[in-house]
Coordinates of C-alpha atoms and ligand atoms in Angstrom, one line a residue:
M1 CA 115.8 208.4 -149.8
P2 CA 119.1 210.5 -150.2
E3 CA 121.6 208.8 -152.5
I4 CA 125.3 208.7 -152.8
I5 CA 126.7 208.0 -156.2
L6 CA 130.1 206.4 -156.6
K7 CA 132.7 207.2 -159.3
P8 CA 132.9 205.0 -162.3
A9 CA 134.5 201.4 -161.4
R10 CA 134.5 202.2 -157.8
E11 CA 131.7 199.8 -157.0
K12 CA 134.1 196.7 -157.1
S13 CA 134.5 196.2 -153.4
L14 CA 130.8 196.6 -152.7
L15 CA 130.0 193.9 -155.4
R16 CA 132.3 191.7 -153.3
R17 CA 130.1 192.6 -150.2
H18 CA 132.9 194.6 -148.4
P19 CA 130.7 197.1 -146.4
W20 CA 132.7 200.4 -146.6
V21 CA 132.7 203.2 -149.1
F22 CA 135.7 205.5 -148.9
S23 CA 135.4 209.2 -149.5
G24 CA 137.7 208.9 -152.6
A25 CA 135.1 206.7 -154.3
L26 CA 132.3 209.1 -153.8
D27 CA 131.2 211.2 -156.9
Q28 CA 128.1 212.8 -155.7
V29 CA 125.8 213.1 -152.7
V30 CA 121.9 213.5 -153.7
G31 CA 119.9 215.2 -151.2
A32 CA 121.0 216.3 -147.7
P33 CA 121.6 213.4 -145.6
Q34 CA 122.2 213.9 -141.9
P35 CA 125.1 212.1 -140.2
G36 CA 123.9 208.5 -139.6
E37 CA 121.1 208.6 -141.9
T38 CA 120.4 205.8 -144.4
V39 CA 121.4 206.5 -147.9
D40 CA 121.0 204.4 -151.0
V41 CA 124.6 203.7 -152.5
L42 CA 124.3 203.7 -156.6
T43 CA 126.8 203.2 -159.4
V44 CA 127.3 205.9 -161.8
K45 CA 124.7 204.4 -164.1
G46 CA 122.2 204.6 -161.2
E47 CA 122.3 200.8 -160.3
F48 CA 121.3 200.1 -156.8
L49 CA 124.5 198.6 -154.8
A50 CA 123.6 199.0 -151.0
K51 CA 121.7 200.8 -148.2
A52 CA 124.3 202.4 -146.0
A53 CA 124.8 204.9 -142.9
Y54 CA 126.2 208.2 -144.1
S55 CA 129.0 209.6 -142.2
P56 CA 130.0 212.8 -143.5
H57 CA 133.1 213.6 -141.4
S58 CA 134.9 210.1 -141.9
Q59 CA 137.1 208.8 -144.5
I60 CA 134.8 205.8 -144.6
R61 CA 131.9 207.9 -145.9
A62 CA 129.4 205.2 -145.5
R63 CA 129.0 201.8 -144.1
V64 CA 126.6 199.2 -145.5
W65 CA 123.6 197.9 -143.6
T66 CA 122.1 195.8 -146.4
F67 CA 123.0 194.8 -150.0
D68 CA 119.2 194.0 -150.5
Q69 CA 117.2 196.8 -152.1
N70 CA 113.9 195.3 -150.6
E71 CA 115.0 195.3 -147.2
A72 CA 114.0 198.4 -145.1
V73 CA 116.4 199.7 -142.6
D74 CA 114.3 200.2 -139.5
A75 CA 113.7 198.8 -135.9
D76 CA 112.7 195.3 -137.4
F77 CA 115.9 195.2 -139.5
F78 CA 117.9 195.8 -136.3
R79 CA 115.9 193.2 -134.6
R80 CA 116.7 190.5 -137.1
R81 CA 120.4 191.5 -137.0
I82 CA 120.5 191.3 -133.2
D83 CA 118.6 187.8 -133.2
S84 CA 121.0 186.5 -135.6
A85 CA 124.0 187.7 -133.6
L86 CA 122.6 186.3 -130.3
A87 CA 121.8 183.0 -132.0
L88 CA 125.5 182.6 -133.0
R89 CA 126.5 182.9 -129.4
I90 CA 124.0 180.3 -128.5
T91 CA 125.5 178.0 -131.2
L92 CA 128.9 178.6 -129.7
G93 CA 127.9 177.3 -126.4
L94 CA 129.7 180.2 -124.8
S95 CA 127.3 180.4 -121.8
T96 CA 128.6 176.9 -120.7
V97 CA 132.1 178.3 -120.2
S98 CA 131.5 182.0 -119.2
D99 CA 128.9 184.6 -118.3
A100 CA 130.8 187.2 -120.3
M101 CA 131.0 187.4 -124.0
R102 CA 130.9 189.8 -127.0
L103 CA 127.2 189.8 -128.3
I104 CA 127.7 192.1 -131.2
H105 CA 130.9 192.4 -133.2
A106 CA 130.2 195.3 -135.4
E107 CA 130.9 194.8 -139.3
S108 CA 131.4 191.0 -138.7
D109 CA 127.8 190.8 -137.3
G110 CA 126.2 192.9 -140.0
L111 CA 126.1 196.0 -137.5
P112 CA 128.9 198.4 -138.4
G113 CA 130.0 200.6 -135.6
L114 CA 128.2 198.6 -132.9
I115 CA 130.0 196.7 -130.2
V116 CA 128.1 195.1 -127.5
D117 CA 129.6 193.0 -124.5
R118 CA 127.7 191.1 -121.9
Y119 CA 129.1 190.9 -118.3
G120 CA 126.5 188.8 -116.4
E121 CA 123.3 190.8 -116.3
V122 CA 125.0 194.1 -117.6
L123 CA 125.5 194.9 -121.3
V124 CA 128.2 197.4 -122.2
L125 CA 127.6 199.3 -125.5
Q126 CA 130.1 201.0 -127.6
S127 CA 129.0 203.0 -130.6
L128 CA 131.8 203.9 -132.9
T129 CA 130.2 205.4 -136.0
A130 CA 127.6 208.0 -137.0
G131 CA 125.4 205.1 -138.2
S132 CA 125.4 203.3 -134.9
E133 CA 125.0 206.5 -133.4
F134 CA 121.9 207.5 -135.1
W135 CA 120.2 204.1 -134.2
R136 CA 121.5 204.0 -130.6
D137 CA 118.3 204.3 -128.8
T138 CA 116.5 201.7 -131.0
L139 CA 119.3 199.5 -130.7
A140 CA 119.5 199.8 -126.8
D141 CA 115.7 199.1 -126.7
I142 CA 116.0 196.0 -128.7
L143 CA 118.9 194.7 -127.0
L144 CA 117.3 195.2 -123.6
E145 CA 114.1 193.5 -124.9
K146 CA 116.0 190.6 -126.3
T147 CA 118.7 189.9 -123.7
G148 CA 116.7 190.4 -120.4
A149 CA 119.6 192.4 -119.2
S150 CA 119.3 194.6 -116.1
A151 CA 121.2 197.4 -117.4
I152 CA 123.1 198.9 -120.4
Y153 CA 126.1 200.9 -119.8
E154 CA 127.5 203.1 -122.6
R155 CA 131.1 203.2 -123.3
S156 CA 131.4 205.4 -126.4
D157 CA 134.8 206.9 -125.6
A158 CA 137.0 205.1 -128.1
D159 CA 139.4 207.3 -130.0
V160 CA 138.1 206.3 -133.5
R161 CA 134.9 208.4 -132.7
E162 CA 137.0 211.4 -133.2
L163 CA 137.3 210.4 -136.9
E164 CA 133.4 210.2 -137.1
G165 CA 133.2 213.6 -135.6
L166 CA 131.4 212.2 -132.6
P167 CA 131.9 213.4 -128.9
I168 CA 132.7 210.9 -126.2
H169 CA 129.8 209.5 -124.4
T170 CA 129.6 207.4 -121.3
G171 CA 127.2 206.4 -118.7
L172 CA 124.1 204.6 -117.9
L173 CA 121.9 204.1 -121.1
R174 CA 119.2 201.7 -119.7
G175 CA 118.2 200.2 -116.5
K176 CA 119.9 200.1 -113.0
M177 CA 123.5 199.3 -112.5
P178 CA 124.4 196.7 -109.8
S179 CA 127.3 197.8 -107.6
L180 CA 130.7 197.9 -109.3
P181 CA 133.0 196.2 -110.0
L182 CA 131.0 193.3 -111.5
T183 CA 132.0 189.7 -111.2
I184 CA 132.4 187.2 -114.0
Q185 CA 133.6 183.8 -114.4
E186 CA 135.6 182.2 -117.4
F187 CA 136.3 178.6 -117.4
G188 CA 135.7 178.6 -113.6
V189 CA 138.1 181.4 -112.8
K190 CA 136.6 184.6 -111.4
F191 CA 137.4 188.2 -112.4
L192 CA 136.3 191.4 -111.3
V193 CA 135.4 193.9 -114.3
N194 CA 135.2 197.7 -113.9
V195 CA 132.9 198.6 -116.9
E196 CA 133.2 202.3 -116.2
T197 CA 136.8 202.6 -116.3
G198 CA 138.4 199.3 -117.5
H199 CA 140.1 199.1 -120.9
K200 CA 138.0 198.5 -124.0
T201 CA 134.6 197.8 -122.4
G202 CA 136.2 196.4 -119.2
F203 CA 137.8 193.1 -120.3
Y204 CA 139.7 191.6 -123.0
L205 CA 137.0 188.9 -124.0
D206 CA 138.7 188.0 -127.3
Q207 CA 141.4 186.1 -125.3
R208 CA 138.9 183.8 -123.4
Q209 CA 139.9 180.5 -125.1
N210 CA 143.6 181.3 -125.3
R211 CA 143.7 182.2 -121.6
Q212 CA 142.4 178.8 -120.8
R213 CA 144.7 177.2 -123.4
V214 CA 147.9 178.7 -122.4
G215 CA 146.8 178.2 -118.7
V216 CA 147.0 174.5 -119.2
L217 CA 150.7 174.6 -120.4
A218 CA 151.6 176.1 -117.0
Y219 CA 151.4 173.3 -114.6
G220 CA 154.6 173.2 -112.4
R221 CA 156.2 175.9 -114.3
D222 CA 157.8 179.4 -113.7
V223 CA 155.6 181.8 -115.6
L224 CA 156.2 185.3 -116.8
N225 CA 153.0 187.3 -118.0
C226 CA 153.9 190.4 -119.7
F227 CA 151.1 193.1 -120.4
C228 CA 149.1 191.2 -117.7
Y229 CA 146.2 193.7 -117.4
T230 CA 144.1 192.4 -114.6
G231 CA 145.6 189.0 -114.4
G232 CA 143.7 187.1 -117.2
F233 CA 146.5 184.8 -118.2
S234 CA 148.2 184.8 -114.8
L235 CA 145.1 183.5 -112.9
H236 CA 144.5 180.9 -115.4
A237 CA 148.0 179.8 -115.2
A238 CA 147.8 179.8 -111.2
A239 CA 144.6 178.0 -111.4
A240 CA 146.3 175.3 -113.6
G241 CA 149.0 174.7 -111.0
A242 CA 151.8 177.1 -112.1
K243 CA 154.8 177.1 -109.6
T244 CA 155.3 180.7 -109.9
V245 CA 153.7 183.6 -111.7
L246 CA 155.3 186.9 -112.2
S247 CA 152.7 189.4 -113.8
V248 CA 154.1 192.6 -115.4
D249 CA 152.1 195.8 -116.6
S250 CA 152.5 199.4 -116.7
S251 CA 149.1 200.2 -115.3
A252 CA 148.8 200.4 -111.5
D253 CA 145.0 200.2 -111.5
A254 CA 145.1 197.2 -113.6
L255 CA 147.6 195.4 -111.3
A256 CA 145.4 196.3 -108.3
L257 CA 142.4 194.7 -109.8
G258 CA 144.6 191.8 -110.7
Q259 CA 145.7 191.2 -107.0
E260 CA 142.0 191.5 -106.2
N261 CA 141.2 189.0 -108.6
A262 CA 143.8 186.6 -107.3
R263 CA 142.4 186.8 -103.8
L264 CA 138.7 186.3 -105.2
N265 CA 140.0 183.0 -106.5
G266 CA 141.9 182.1 -103.3
Q267 CA 145.2 182.5 -105.1
T268 CA 147.1 183.8 -102.0
G269 CA 150.2 181.8 -102.1
A270 CA 153.7 183.4 -102.4
G271 CA 154.1 182.2 -106.1
L272 CA 152.3 185.2 -107.4
E273 CA 154.1 188.4 -107.9
W274 CA 152.8 191.5 -109.5
R275 CA 155.3 194.2 -110.8
E276 CA 154.4 197.7 -112.2
A277 CA 156.9 198.3 -115.1
D278 CA 157.3 198.9 -118.7
V279 CA 157.7 195.5 -120.2
F280 CA 160.5 196.6 -122.7
Q281 CA 162.5 197.7 -119.7
A282 CA 161.6 194.8 -117.4
L283 CA 162.6 192.3 -120.0
R284 CA 166.0 193.8 -120.3
K285 CA 166.3 193.9 -116.6
F286 CA 165.6 190.2 -116.4
R287 CA 168.1 189.4 -119.0
D288 CA 170.7 191.3 -117.1
E289 CA 169.8 189.6 -113.8
R290 CA 170.1 186.3 -115.8
R291 CA 166.7 185.2 -114.8
S292 CA 164.9 182.5 -116.7
F293 CA 161.3 181.1 -117.2
D294 CA 159.4 177.9 -118.4
L295 CA 156.5 179.9 -119.9
I296 CA 156.4 183.6 -121.2
I297 CA 153.3 185.3 -122.3
L298 CA 153.4 188.4 -124.3
D299 CA 149.9 190.1 -124.9
P300 CA 151.0 193.7 -125.9
P301 CA 148.5 196.5 -126.7
K302 CA 147.9 197.3 -130.3
F303 CA 151.1 198.7 -132.0
A304 CA 149.8 199.2 -135.3
A305 CA 146.1 200.0 -136.1
T306 CA 146.9 200.1 -139.9
V307 CA 149.2 198.7 -142.4
S308 CA 151.1 202.0 -142.6
Q309 CA 152.3 201.6 -139.0
A310 CA 153.4 198.2 -139.5
E311 CA 157.0 198.8 -139.8
K312 CA 157.3 200.6 -136.4
A313 CA 155.1 198.0 -134.8
A314 CA 157.3 195.4 -136.3
R315 CA 160.3 196.6 -134.4
G316 CA 158.4 196.6 -131.2
Y317 CA 157.1 193.1 -131.6
K318 CA 160.5 191.9 -132.5
D319 CA 162.2 193.5 -129.6
I320 CA 160.0 191.9 -126.9
N321 CA 159.9 188.6 -128.6
L322 CA 163.7 188.4 -128.9
L323 CA 164.2 189.2 -125.2
A324 CA 161.5 186.6 -124.3
F325 CA 163.3 184.0 -126.3
K326 CA 166.5 184.6 -124.4
L327 CA 164.6 184.4 -121.1
L328 CA 163.1 181.0 -121.9
R329 CA 164.8 177.9 -120.5
P330 CA 165.3 175.0 -123.0
G331 CA 162.1 173.4 -123.7
G332 CA 160.2 176.5 -122.6
I333 CA 157.1 177.8 -124.3
L334 CA 156.4 181.3 -125.6
A335 CA 152.8 182.3 -126.0
T336 CA 153.0 185.4 -128.1
F337 CA 150.1 187.6 -129.4
S338 CA 149.5 190.6 -131.6
C339 CA 146.3 192.3 -131.8
S340 CA 147.4 194.9 -134.5
G341 CA 145.0 194.9 -137.5
G342 CA 147.9 196.3 -139.6
I343 CA 150.0 193.1 -139.1
D344 CA 148.6 190.0 -140.6
V345 CA 149.4 186.4 -139.5
A346 CA 152.0 185.8 -142.0
L347 CA 154.0 188.9 -141.1
F348 CA 153.5 188.2 -137.5
Q349 CA 155.1 184.9 -137.9
K350 CA 157.9 186.2 -139.9
I351 CA 158.7 188.8 -137.2
V352 CA 158.7 186.2 -134.3
A353 CA 161.0 184.0 -136.6
G354 CA 163.3 186.8 -136.9
A355 CA 163.3 187.4 -133.1
A356 CA 164.3 183.8 -132.7
L357 CA 167.0 183.8 -135.1
D358 CA 168.6 187.1 -133.6
A359 CA 168.3 185.5 -130.2
G360 CA 170.1 182.7 -131.5
V361 CA 167.5 180.1 -130.5
E362 CA 165.7 177.3 -132.4
A363 CA 162.0 177.2 -131.9
A364 CA 158.9 175.5 -133.3
I365 CA 155.3 176.7 -133.5
V366 CA 153.2 174.0 -131.8
E367 CA 149.8 176.0 -131.9
Q368 CA 148.3 178.9 -133.7
L369 CA 145.7 180.9 -131.9
A370 CA 143.1 183.6 -133.0
Q371 CA 140.3 185.6 -131.5
D372 CA 137.6 183.8 -129.9
G373 CA 134.3 183.1 -131.8
D374 CA 132.3 185.6 -130.1
H375 CA 134.7 187.9 -132.3
P376 CA 133.7 186.5 -135.6
I377 CA 135.4 187.5 -138.9
S378 CA 133.0 188.1 -141.9
L379 CA 134.5 186.5 -145.0
H380 CA 133.7 189.9 -146.8
F381 CA 135.4 191.9 -144.0
P382 CA 138.8 190.5 -143.6
E383 CA 139.8 193.6 -141.4
G384 CA 137.6 191.8 -138.7
A385 CA 140.5 189.4 -138.2
Y386 CA 143.0 191.2 -135.7
L387 CA 144.1 188.9 -133.1
K388 CA 146.8 186.2 -133.9
G389 CA 148.9 184.2 -131.3
L390 CA 151.7 181.7 -131.8
I391 CA 152.5 179.0 -129.2
C392 CA 156.4 178.4 -129.7
R393 CA 158.4 175.9 -128.0
K394 CA 162.2 176.7 -127.6
I395 CA 164.2 173.6 -128.6
Ligands
LIG14 N1 146.5 189.8 -121.4 C1 145.5 190.7 -120.9 C2 145.3 191.9 -121.8 C3 146.4 192.8 -122.0 S1 146.1 194.3 -122.6 C4 144.2 190.0 -120.5 O1 144.2 188.6 -120.9 O2 143.3 190.4 -119.9 C5 147.6 195.1 -122.8 C6 148.1 195.6 -121.4 O3 149.3 196.1 -121.7 C7 147.3 196.7 -120.7 O4 146.9 196.1 -119.4 C8 148.2 198.0 -120.6 O5 148.1 198.6 -119.5 C9 149.7 197.3 -120.8 N2 150.6 198.0 -121.3 C10 150.6 198.7 -122.2 N3 151.9 199.3 -122.7 C11 152.7 198.7 -121.8 C12 154.1 198.8 -121.6 N4 154.9 199.4 -122.4 N5 154.6 198.0 -120.5 C13 153.8 197.4 -119.8 N6 152.4 197.2 -119.9 C14 152.0 198.0 -120.7

């Protein structure tokens, strides 16, 4: 087996079971491993550390499959990892609340680079790294066998593939697709999901629990849902008895699907309004018009993927949170989220606190939210924690 040998003292993170080997830690490559091929990772003294997928074009030069020298990386290995991931979803009881869930969450499920989401009978597979690409067909076969899905659709079109030197790849991978869009349900609310063109693999599954939680707070209230995508929070709020729901997004396609989703759920009343706009501008317009709301949801896209972008992202978060605090009526609720990996819980709370201060309002956190359990966070891979949310009450 080809080997990669680390520079002296660069094995520390691997000994703590963090699964990444950065290019700067690498001293030597022995043999000529192909992209994605399994290599042994050794200390400078030749001690075994891990078996990993080699990724010659990436800054993350190798990602660990196993820390066990006696465990072969083969189809059976992937079968065991997939079994374990599926068992977790069963333990979580997710199928009692929804027929859509993340089945494989990459590093956090011991399968770096692999994302698999289930939408009813269809799986959507996203391969992000040379390692997951190398094993893609094996993984697809096992997934089909283990889940009984009728089709696997590939959505390997994430930007990060470029860093791995991988081309974009989308299309049917296994089986036969039912007609699109697919229909899923989440806590009884139905959603159309377009797995071919939707964001991510089609839907923001990580917010499942939070959509329901925030929906419960909407009864009898005037709700503003910013960055609404296809109406996730909006339809849960409407289903829970919101008086009005104004949904804002910059994507006309997302809004069109949102309106279809409303019809699908029989939400045809005049209280639901959909607006195509930039949220930063829309919030200013509402402020100038002296509009106010009882419940405001802010679920923006990722502003900072890495810590280096955190400062610029912080300004964006502060801006929208400040405006939202101003638009809230006294006693109103702000449900504010960040999915930026580069901003941790503590920093996010600080930004929201700064926004309240500058808006001149008193507010308290009444609940802290995170990504749903089908997006687990390996204790050895804190990078897996990316979604955080605060429910704040304006006093
Ligand atoms: N809350 C949604 C997911 C939001 S994803 C759910 O539960 O499904 C973020 C959304 O923000 C995307 O739909 C994207 O189109 C939208 N978006 C990105 N930048 C925007 C901007 N400046 N103004 C308005 N919408 C924006």
